[in-house]
Short mmCIF file of C-alpha atoms and ligand atoms in Angstrom, two decimals:
data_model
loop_
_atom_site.label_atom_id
_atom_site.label_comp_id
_atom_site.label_asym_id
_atom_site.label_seq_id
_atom_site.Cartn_x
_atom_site.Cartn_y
_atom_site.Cartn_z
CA UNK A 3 -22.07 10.52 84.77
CA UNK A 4 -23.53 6.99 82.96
CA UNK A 5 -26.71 8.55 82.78
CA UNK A 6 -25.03 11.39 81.08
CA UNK A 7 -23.32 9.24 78.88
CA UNK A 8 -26.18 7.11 77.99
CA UNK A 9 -27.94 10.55 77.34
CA UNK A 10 -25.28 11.69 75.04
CA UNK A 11 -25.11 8.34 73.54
CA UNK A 12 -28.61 7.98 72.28
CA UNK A 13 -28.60 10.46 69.47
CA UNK A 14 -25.39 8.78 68.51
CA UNK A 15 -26.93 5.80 67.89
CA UNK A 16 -29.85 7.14 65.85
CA UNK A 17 -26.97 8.36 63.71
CA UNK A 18 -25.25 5.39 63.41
CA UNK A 19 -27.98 3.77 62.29
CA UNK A 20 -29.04 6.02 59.85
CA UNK A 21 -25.73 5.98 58.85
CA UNK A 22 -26.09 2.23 58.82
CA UNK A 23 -29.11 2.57 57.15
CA UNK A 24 -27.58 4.23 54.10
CA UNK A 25 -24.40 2.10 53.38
CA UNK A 26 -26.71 -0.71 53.91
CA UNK A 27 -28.69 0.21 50.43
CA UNK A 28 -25.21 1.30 49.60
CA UNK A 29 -24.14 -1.70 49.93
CA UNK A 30 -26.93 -3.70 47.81
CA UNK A 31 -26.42 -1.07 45.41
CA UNK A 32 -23.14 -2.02 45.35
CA UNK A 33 -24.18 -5.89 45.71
CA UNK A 34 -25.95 -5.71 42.91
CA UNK A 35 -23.86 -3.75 40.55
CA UNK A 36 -21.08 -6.11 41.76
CA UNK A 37 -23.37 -9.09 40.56
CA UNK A 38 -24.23 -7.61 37.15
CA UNK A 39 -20.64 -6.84 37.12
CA UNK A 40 -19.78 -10.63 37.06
CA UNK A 41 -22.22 -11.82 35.22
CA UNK A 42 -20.40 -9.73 32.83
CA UNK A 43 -16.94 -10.31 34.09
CA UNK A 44 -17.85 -14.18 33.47
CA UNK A 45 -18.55 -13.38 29.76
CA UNK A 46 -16.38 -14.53 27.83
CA UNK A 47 -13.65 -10.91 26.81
CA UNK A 48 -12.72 -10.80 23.16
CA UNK A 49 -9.42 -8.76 22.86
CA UNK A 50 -9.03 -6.73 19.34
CA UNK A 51 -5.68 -6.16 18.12
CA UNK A 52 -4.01 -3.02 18.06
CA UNK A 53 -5.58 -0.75 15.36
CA UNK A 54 -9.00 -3.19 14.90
CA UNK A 55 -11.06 -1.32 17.43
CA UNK A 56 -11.44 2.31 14.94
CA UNK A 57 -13.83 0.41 13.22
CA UNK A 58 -15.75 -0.97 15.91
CA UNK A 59 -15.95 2.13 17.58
CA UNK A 60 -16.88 3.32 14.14
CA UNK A 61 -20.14 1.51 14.15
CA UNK A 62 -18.93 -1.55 11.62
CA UNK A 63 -20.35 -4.79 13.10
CA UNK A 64 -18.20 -6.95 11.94
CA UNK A 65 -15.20 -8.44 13.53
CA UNK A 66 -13.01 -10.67 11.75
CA UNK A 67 -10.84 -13.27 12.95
CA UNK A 68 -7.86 -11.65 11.85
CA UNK A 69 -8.57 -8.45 14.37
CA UNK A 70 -8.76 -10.93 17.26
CA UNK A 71 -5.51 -11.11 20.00
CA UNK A 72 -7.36 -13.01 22.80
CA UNK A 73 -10.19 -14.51 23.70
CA UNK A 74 -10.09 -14.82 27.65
CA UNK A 75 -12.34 -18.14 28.58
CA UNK A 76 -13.88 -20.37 25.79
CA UNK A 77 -16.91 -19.39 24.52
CA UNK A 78 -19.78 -21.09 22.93
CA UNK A 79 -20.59 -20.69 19.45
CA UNK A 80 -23.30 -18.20 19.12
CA UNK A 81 -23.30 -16.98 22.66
CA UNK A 82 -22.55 -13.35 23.69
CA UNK A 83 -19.00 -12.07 24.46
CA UNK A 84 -17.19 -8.30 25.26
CA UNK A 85 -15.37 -7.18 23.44
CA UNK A 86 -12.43 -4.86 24.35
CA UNK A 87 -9.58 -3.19 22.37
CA UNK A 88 -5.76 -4.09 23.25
CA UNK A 89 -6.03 -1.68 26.10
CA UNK A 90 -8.28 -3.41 27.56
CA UNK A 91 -11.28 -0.66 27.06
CA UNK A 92 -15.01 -1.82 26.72
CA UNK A 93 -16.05 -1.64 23.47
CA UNK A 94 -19.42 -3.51 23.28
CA UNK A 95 -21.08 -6.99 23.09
CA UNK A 96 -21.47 -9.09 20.17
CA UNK A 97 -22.41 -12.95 19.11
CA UNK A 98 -19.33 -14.86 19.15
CA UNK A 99 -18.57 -17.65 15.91
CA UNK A 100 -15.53 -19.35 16.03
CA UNK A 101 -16.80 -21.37 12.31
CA UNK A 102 -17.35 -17.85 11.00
CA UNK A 103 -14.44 -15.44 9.61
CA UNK A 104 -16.84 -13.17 11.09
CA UNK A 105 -15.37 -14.20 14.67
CA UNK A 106 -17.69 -11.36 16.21
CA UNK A 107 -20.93 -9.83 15.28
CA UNK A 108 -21.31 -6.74 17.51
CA UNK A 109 -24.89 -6.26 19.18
CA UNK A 110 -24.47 -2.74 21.27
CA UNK A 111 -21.98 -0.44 22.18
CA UNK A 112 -23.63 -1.28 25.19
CA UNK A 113 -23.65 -4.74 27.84
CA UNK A 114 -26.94 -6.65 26.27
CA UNK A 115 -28.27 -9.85 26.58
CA UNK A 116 -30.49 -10.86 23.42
CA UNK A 117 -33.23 -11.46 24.90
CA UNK A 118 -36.87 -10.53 24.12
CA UNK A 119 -36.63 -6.57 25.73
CA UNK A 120 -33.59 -6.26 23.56
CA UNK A 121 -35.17 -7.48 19.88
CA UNK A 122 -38.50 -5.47 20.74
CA UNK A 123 -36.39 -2.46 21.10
CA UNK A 124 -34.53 -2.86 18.21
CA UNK A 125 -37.49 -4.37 15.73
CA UNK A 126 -39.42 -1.15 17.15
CA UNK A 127 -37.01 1.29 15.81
CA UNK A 128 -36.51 -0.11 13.03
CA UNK A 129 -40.17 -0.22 12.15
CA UNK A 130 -40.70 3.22 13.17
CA UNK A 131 -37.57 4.38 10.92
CA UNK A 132 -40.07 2.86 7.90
CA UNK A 133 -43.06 4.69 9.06
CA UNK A 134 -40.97 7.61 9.39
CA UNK A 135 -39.96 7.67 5.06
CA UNK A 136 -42.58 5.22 3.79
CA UNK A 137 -45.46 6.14 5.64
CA UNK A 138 -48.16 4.56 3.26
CA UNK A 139 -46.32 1.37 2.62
CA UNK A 140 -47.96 -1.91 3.77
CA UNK A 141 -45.03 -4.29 2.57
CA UNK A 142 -41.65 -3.45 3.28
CA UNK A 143 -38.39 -4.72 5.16
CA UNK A 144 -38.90 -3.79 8.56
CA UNK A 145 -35.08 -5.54 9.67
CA UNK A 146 -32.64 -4.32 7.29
CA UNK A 147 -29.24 -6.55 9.58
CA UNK A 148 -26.82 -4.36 9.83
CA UNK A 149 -28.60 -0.97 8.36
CA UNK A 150 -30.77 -1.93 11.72
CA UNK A 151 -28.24 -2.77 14.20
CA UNK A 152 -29.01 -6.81 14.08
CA UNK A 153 -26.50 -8.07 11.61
CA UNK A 154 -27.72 -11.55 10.52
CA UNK A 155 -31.49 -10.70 10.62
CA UNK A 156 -33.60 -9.74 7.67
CA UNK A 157 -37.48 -9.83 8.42
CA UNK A 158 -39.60 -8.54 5.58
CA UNK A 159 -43.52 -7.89 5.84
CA UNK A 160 -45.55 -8.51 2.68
CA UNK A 161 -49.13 -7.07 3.93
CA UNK A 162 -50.11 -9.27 6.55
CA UNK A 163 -47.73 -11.74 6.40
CA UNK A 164 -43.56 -11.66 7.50
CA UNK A 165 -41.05 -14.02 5.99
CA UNK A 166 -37.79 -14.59 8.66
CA UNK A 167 -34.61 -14.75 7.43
CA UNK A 168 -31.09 -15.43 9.40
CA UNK A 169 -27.78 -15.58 7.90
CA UNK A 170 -26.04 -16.05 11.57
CA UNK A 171 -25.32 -18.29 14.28
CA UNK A 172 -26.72 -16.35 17.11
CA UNK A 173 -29.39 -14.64 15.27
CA UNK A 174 -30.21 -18.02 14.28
CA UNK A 175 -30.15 -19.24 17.80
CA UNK A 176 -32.87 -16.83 19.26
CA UNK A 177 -35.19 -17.15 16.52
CA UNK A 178 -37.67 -18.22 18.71
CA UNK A 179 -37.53 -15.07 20.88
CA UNK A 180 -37.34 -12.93 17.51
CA UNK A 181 -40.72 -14.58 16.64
CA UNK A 182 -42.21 -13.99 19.58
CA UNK A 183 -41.16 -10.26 19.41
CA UNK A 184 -42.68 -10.35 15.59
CA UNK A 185 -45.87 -11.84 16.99
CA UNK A 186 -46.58 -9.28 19.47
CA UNK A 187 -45.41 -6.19 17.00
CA UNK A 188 -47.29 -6.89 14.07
CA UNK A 189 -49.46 -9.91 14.39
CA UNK A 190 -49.04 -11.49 11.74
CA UNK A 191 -51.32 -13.93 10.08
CA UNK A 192 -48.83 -16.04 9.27
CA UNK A 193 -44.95 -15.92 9.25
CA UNK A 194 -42.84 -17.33 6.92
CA UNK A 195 -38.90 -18.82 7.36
CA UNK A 196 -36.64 -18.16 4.07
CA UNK A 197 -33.20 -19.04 5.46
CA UNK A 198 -31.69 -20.14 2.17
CA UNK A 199 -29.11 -17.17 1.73
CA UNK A 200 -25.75 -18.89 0.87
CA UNK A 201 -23.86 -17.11 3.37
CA UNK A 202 -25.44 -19.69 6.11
CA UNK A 203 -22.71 -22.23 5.21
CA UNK A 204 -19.95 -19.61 6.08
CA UNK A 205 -21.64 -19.48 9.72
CA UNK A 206 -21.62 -23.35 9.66
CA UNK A 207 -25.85 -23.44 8.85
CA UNK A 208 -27.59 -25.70 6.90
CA UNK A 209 -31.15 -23.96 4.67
CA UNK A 210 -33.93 -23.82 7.05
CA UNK A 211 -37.15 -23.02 5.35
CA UNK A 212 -40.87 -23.30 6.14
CA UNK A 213 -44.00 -21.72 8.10
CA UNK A 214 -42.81 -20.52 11.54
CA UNK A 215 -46.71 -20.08 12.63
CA UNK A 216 -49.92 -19.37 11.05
CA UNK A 217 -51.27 -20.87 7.80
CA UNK A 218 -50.62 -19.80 4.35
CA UNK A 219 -52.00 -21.24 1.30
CA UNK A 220 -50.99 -20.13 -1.92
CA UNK A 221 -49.41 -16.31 -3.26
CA UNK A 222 -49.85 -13.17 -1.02
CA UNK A 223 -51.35 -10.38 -2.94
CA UNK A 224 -48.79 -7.36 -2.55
CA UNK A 225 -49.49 -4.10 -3.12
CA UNK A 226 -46.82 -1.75 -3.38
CA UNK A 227 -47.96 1.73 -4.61
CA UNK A 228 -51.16 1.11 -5.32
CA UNK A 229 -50.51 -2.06 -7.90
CA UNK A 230 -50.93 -5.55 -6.67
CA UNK A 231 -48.50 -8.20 -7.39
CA UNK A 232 -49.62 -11.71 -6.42
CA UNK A 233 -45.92 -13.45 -4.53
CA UNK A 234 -45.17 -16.53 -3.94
CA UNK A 235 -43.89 -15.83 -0.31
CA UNK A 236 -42.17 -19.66 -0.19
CA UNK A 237 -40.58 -19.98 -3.48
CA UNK A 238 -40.10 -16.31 -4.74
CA UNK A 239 -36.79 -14.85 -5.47
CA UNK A 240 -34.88 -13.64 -2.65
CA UNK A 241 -38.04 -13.30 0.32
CA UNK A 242 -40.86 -12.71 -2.29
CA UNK A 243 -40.38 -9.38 -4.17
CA UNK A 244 -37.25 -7.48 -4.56
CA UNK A 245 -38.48 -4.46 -2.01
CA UNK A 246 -35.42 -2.67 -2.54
CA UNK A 247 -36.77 -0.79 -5.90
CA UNK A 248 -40.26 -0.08 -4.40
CA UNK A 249 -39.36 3.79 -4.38
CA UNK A 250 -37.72 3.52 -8.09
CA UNK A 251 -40.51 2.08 -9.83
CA UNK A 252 -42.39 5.74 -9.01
CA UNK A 253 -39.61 7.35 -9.89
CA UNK A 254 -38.67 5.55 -13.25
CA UNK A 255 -42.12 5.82 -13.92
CA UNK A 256 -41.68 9.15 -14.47
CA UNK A 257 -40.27 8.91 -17.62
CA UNK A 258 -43.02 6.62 -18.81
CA UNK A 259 -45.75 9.04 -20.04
CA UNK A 260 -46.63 8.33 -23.88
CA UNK A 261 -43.25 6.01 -24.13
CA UNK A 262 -42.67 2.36 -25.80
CA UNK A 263 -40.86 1.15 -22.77
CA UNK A 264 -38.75 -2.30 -22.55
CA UNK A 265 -38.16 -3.69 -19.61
CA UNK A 266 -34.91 -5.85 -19.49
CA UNK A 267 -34.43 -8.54 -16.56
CA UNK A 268 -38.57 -7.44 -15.41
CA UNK A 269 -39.52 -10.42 -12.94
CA UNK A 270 -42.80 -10.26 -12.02
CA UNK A 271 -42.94 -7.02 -13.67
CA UNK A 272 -42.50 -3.78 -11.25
CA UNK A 273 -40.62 -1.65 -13.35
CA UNK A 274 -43.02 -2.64 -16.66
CA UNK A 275 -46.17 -2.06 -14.50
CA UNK A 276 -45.80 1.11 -12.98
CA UNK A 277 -44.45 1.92 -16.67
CA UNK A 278 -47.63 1.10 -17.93
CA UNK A 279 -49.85 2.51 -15.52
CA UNK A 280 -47.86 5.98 -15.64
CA UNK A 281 -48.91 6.12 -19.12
CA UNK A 282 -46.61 4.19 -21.46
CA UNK A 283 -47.99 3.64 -24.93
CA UNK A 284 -46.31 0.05 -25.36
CA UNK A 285 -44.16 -2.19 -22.65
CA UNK A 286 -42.38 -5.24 -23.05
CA UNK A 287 -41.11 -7.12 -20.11
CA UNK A 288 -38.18 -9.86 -21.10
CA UNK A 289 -37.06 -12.26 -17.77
CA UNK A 290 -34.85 -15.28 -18.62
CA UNK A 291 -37.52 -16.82 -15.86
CA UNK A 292 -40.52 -18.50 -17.21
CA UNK A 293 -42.08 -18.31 -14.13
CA UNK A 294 -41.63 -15.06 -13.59
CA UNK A 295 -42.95 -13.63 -16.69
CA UNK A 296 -46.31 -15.79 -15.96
CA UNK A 297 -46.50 -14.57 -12.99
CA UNK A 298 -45.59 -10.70 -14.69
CA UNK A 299 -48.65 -11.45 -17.11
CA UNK A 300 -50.93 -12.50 -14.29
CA UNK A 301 -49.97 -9.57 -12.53
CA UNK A 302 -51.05 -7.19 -15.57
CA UNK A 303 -54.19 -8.80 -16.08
CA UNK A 304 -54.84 -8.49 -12.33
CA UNK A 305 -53.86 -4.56 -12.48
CA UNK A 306 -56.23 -3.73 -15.76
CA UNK A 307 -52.64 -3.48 -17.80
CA UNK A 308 -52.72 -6.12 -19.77
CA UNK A 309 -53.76 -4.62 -23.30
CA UNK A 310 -50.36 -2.24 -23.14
CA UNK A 311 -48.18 -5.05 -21.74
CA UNK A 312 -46.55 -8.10 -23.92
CA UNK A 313 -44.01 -10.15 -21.91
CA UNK A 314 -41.53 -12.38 -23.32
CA UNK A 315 -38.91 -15.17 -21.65
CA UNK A 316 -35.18 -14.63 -23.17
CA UNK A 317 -31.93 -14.44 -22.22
CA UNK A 318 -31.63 -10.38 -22.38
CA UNK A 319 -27.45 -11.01 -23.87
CA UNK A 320 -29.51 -13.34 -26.49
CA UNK A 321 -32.58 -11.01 -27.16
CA UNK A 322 -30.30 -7.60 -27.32
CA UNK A 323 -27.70 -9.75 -29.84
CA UNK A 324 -30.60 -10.50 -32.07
CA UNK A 325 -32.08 -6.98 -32.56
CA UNK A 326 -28.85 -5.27 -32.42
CA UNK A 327 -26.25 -7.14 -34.75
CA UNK A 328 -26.83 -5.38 -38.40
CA UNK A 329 -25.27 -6.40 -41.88
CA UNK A 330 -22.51 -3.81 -43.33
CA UNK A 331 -24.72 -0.58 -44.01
CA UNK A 332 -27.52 -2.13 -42.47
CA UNK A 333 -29.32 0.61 -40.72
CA UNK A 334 -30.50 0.08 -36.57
CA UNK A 335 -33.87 1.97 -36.26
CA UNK A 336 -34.05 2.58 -32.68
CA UNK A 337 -37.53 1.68 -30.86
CA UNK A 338 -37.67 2.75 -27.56
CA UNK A 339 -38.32 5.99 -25.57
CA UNK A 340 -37.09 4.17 -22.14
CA UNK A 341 -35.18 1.43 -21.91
CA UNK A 342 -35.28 -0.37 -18.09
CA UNK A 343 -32.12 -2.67 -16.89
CA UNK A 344 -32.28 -4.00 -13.95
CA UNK A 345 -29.95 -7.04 -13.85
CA UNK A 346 -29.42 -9.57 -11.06
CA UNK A 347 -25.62 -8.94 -9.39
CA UNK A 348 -23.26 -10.03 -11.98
CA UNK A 349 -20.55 -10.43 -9.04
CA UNK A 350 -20.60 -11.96 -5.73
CA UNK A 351 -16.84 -11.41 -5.76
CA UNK A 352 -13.72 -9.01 -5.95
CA UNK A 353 -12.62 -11.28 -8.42
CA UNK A 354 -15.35 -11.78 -10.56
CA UNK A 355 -15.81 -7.59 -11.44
CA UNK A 356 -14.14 -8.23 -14.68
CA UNK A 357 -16.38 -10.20 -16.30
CA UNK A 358 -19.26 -8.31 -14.62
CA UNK A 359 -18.01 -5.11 -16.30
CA UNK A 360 -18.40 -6.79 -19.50
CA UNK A 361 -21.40 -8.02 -18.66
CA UNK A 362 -22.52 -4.81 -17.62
CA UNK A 363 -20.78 -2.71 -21.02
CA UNK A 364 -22.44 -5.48 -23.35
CA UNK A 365 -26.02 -4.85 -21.97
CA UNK A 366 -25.80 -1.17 -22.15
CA UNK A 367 -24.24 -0.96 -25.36
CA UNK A 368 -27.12 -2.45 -27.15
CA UNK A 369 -29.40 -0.76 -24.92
CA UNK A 370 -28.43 1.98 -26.50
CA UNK A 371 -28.37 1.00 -29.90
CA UNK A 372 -32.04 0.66 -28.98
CA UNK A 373 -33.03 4.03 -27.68
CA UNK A 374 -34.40 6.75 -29.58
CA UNK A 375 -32.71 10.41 -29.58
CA UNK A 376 -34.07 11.99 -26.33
CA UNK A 377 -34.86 8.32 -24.73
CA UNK A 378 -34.13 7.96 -21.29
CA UNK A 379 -32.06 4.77 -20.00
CA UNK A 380 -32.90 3.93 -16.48
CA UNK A 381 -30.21 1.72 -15.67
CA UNK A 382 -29.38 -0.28 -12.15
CA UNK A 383 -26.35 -2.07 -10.52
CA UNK A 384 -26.41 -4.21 -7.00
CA UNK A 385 -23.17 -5.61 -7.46
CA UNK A 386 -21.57 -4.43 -4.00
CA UNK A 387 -18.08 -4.77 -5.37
CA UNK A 388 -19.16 -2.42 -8.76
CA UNK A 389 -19.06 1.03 -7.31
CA UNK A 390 -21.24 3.84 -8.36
CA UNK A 391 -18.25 5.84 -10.28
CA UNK A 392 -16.95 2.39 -12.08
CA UNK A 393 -20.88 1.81 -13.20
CA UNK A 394 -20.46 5.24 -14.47
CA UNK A 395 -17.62 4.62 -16.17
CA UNK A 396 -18.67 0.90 -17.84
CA UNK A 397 -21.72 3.18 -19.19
CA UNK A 398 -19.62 5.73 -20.49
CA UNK A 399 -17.78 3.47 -22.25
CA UNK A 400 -20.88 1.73 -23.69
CA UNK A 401 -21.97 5.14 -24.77
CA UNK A 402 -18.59 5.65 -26.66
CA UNK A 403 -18.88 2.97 -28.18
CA UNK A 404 -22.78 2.69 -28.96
CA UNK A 405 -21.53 6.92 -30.23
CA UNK A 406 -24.63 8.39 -27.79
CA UNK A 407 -23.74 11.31 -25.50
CA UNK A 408 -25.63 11.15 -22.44
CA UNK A 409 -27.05 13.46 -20.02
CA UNK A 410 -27.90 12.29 -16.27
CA UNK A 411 -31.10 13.04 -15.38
CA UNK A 412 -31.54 11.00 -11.95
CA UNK A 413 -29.75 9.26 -9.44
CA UNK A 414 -31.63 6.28 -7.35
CA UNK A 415 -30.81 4.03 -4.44
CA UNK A 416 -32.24 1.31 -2.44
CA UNK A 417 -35.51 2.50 -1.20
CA UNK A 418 -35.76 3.95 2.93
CA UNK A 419 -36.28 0.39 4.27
CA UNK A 420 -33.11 -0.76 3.43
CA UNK A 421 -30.86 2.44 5.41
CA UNK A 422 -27.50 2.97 4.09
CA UNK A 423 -25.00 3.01 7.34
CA UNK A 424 -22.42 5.45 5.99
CA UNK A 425 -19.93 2.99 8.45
CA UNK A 426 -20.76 0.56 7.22
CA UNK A 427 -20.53 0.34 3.09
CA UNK A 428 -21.69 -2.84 2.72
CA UNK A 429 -25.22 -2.01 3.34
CA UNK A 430 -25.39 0.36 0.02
CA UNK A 431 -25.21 -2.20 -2.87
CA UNK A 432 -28.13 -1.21 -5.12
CA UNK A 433 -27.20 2.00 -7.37
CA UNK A 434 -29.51 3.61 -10.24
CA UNK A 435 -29.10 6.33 -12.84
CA UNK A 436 -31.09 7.43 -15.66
CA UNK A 437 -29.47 8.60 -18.80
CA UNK A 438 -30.73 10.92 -21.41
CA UNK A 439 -29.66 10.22 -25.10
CA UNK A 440 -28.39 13.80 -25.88
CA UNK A 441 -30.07 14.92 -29.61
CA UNK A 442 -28.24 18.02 -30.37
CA UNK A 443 -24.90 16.76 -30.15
N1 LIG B 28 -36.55 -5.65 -12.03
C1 LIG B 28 -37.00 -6.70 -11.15
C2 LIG B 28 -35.89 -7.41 -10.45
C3 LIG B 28 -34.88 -8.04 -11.34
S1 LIG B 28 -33.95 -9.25 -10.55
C4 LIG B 28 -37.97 -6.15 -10.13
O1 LIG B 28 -37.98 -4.95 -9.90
O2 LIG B 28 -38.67 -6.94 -9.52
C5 LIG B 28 -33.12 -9.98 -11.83
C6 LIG B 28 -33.98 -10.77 -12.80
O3 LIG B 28 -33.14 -11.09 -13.89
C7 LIG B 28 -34.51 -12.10 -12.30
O4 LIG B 28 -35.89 -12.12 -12.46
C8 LIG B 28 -33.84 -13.16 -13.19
O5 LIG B 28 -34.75 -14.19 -13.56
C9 LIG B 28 -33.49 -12.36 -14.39
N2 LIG B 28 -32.30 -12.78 -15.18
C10 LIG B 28 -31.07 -13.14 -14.73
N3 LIG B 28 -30.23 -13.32 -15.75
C11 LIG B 28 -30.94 -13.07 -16.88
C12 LIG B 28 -30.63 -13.07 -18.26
N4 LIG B 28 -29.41 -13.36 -18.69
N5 LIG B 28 -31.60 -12.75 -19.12
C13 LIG B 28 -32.85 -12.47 -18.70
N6 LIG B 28 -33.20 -12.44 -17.42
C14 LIG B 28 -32.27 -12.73 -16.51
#
């Protein structure tokens, strides 16, 4: 009867403990899910109002303080919280700023930590997104923020060198991980930190500005399609070169063949040498900056351009007013076959566009006062708050005005490195048409 029993019992056993077995790696499973679970739990739960979470879910990174109900447990400035709408559903993970109106700058729809894994992931997407619609480019922005799913990072590579920048609290935070990431991507011979954007001071950051590793001694040599254009990586405007038009310059350029070209607000002279390299008979480059029409001179010498170039520092209101006012009867010969504006944003602000939009009628106005029958304006806005259709109408009115009909003959944008999110419509800012001066009419 035992014996039996004992008989009958052993199999039993075996399948108890396989069955032990198995809930036993259950169990750590579970273990460990439970663990990641409150490492998570113990992260700090940002609670959106009712209504706020659309935009999240959206794919808009930004969460003001205004869309915030709750926030469960204190966190630290910088550090990584949940987020969750009023229901209480996961939303994502974010950098947390209670000194920013920003309150929450959303990371992943996902639950990420920052850490290296995360920013090599990212920075390799984004760099294969530029490889993807620039494929012979050697200096472009490789982290676009937000267009790139890291809002508060902008990293930039002029040839072999990167310059930083971080307009954040927590992006600012990790920079040493980001560089590290950098390092190991692209290996860089030096890398450069231009922190200087005034938004800092809204995140509660002072200007940080310097090498982050390497050594570089004087300007980087730049080549973007084929030209070079010597930058001053440390003291340029915004991180060097304004990347953003790389694509237009071909494309303007276009228009160039045989042409007396001016080129209004030039800097170091993109738009004017690509214009004179595509064949322009005669280009003049006016900046307000002295230094950056020596620097646009150098850079024609350096290119072979020089003999078809002149460059010239004015105010372009001043230099327009002087070669456009005319005495009763006085007759305005127009001089130029393409005219190139490409003005720095006249408004930061909603409440500035006013004065922009005169700003913006005044310039084009005389432009075309300027252009010859059949010329071709080629004209650019990166005001965010000045929409495409409003540009189109400040330039229709000019053209009333000025009495030119005009015929659009291209539309531009910010080249591929810096991706529009269609989310998110603060990442399109730069706009471009070119205009045709109708003859016929
Ligand atoms: N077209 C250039 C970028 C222009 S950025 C390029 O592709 O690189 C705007 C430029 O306008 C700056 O170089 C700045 O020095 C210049 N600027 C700003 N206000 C000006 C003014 N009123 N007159 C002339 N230049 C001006």
């Amino acid at each position: 009867m035992m014996q039996g029993c004992i008989q009958s019992l052993e199999p039993r056993t075996f399948e108890i403990r396989r069955i032990l077995r198995r809930s036993n790696s259950r169990l750590a499973q579970a273990r460990r899910a439970a663990k990641l679970w409150g490492h998570m739990e113990t992260l700090p739960t940002v609670v959106l109002r009712p209504g706020e979470a659309d935009r999240v879910i959206a794919g808009h990174p930004w969460i003001y303080a205004g869309s915030v109900l709750r926030v469960t447990a204190p966190a630290a400035d910088g550090a990584i919280v949940q987020v969750k709408d009023h229901r209480q559903r996961f939303l994502g993970t974010g950098f947390f700023n209670s000194r920013s109106k920003i309150r929450v700058r959303m990371l992943s729809r996902e639950r990420v930590s920052a850490d290296y894994q995360f920013f090599h992931e990212r920075i390799e997407a984004a760099l294969a997104l530029r490889r993807k619609h620039m494929p012979t480019a050697t200096s472009f922005r490789v982290v676009n923020a937000e267009s790139d799913f890291l809002s508060g990072l902008i990293v930039d590579k002029y040839e072999d060198v990167l310059v930083l920048q971080t307009s954040a609290l927590g992006m600012d935070q990790r920079k040493d991980v980001i560089v590290s990431v950098l390092q190991a991507l692209f290996a860089p011979r030096a890398m450069v930190e231009r922190s200087d954007s005034a938004s800092r001071k809204f995140e509660g950051l002072a200007e940080s500005n310097g090498l982050l590793m390497g050594a570089l001694a004087g300007s980087v040599p730049v080549r973007l399609n084929g030209l070079v254009f010597e930058t001053n990586l440390t003291s340029g405007h915004k991180t060097g070169m304004y990347l953003d038009q790389q694509l237009n310059y071909q494309l303007v350029s276009k228009c160039a063949a045989g042409a007396q070209v001016l080129d209004c607000f030039s800097f170091a002279g993109g738009f004017a040498l690509h214009a004179a390299r595509a064949g322009a008979a005669h280009v003049h480059a006016v900046d307000q900056s002295e230094e950056a029409i020596a620097q646009a001179q150098q850079n024609a010498v350096a290119n072979g351009l020089a003999e078809r170039c002149s460059f010239e520092t004015a105010n372009v209101f001043d230099w327009f007013k002087a070669r456009t006012v005319t005495a009763p009867h006085e007759k305005l010969i127009p001089r130029f076959d393409l005219i190139i504006l490409d003005p720095p944003s006249f408004t930061r602000s909603r409440a500035a566009v006013p004065d922009a939009l005169r700003g913006y009628k005044e310039i084009h106005l005389r432009a075309l006062k300027l252009l010859k029958p059949g010329g071709t304006l080629a004209t650019f806005c990166c005001s965010h708050h000045v929409d495409a259709n409003l540009f189109q109408d400040v330039i229709n009115a000019a053209a009333y005005d000025a009495k030119r009909v005009l015929r659009r003959t291209a539309i531009y944008t910010q080249s591929p490195d810096h991706p529009v999110l269609l989310a998110v419509p603060e990442t399109e800012y730069l706009k471009g048409f070119a205009f045709e001066v109708a003859q016929q009419f």
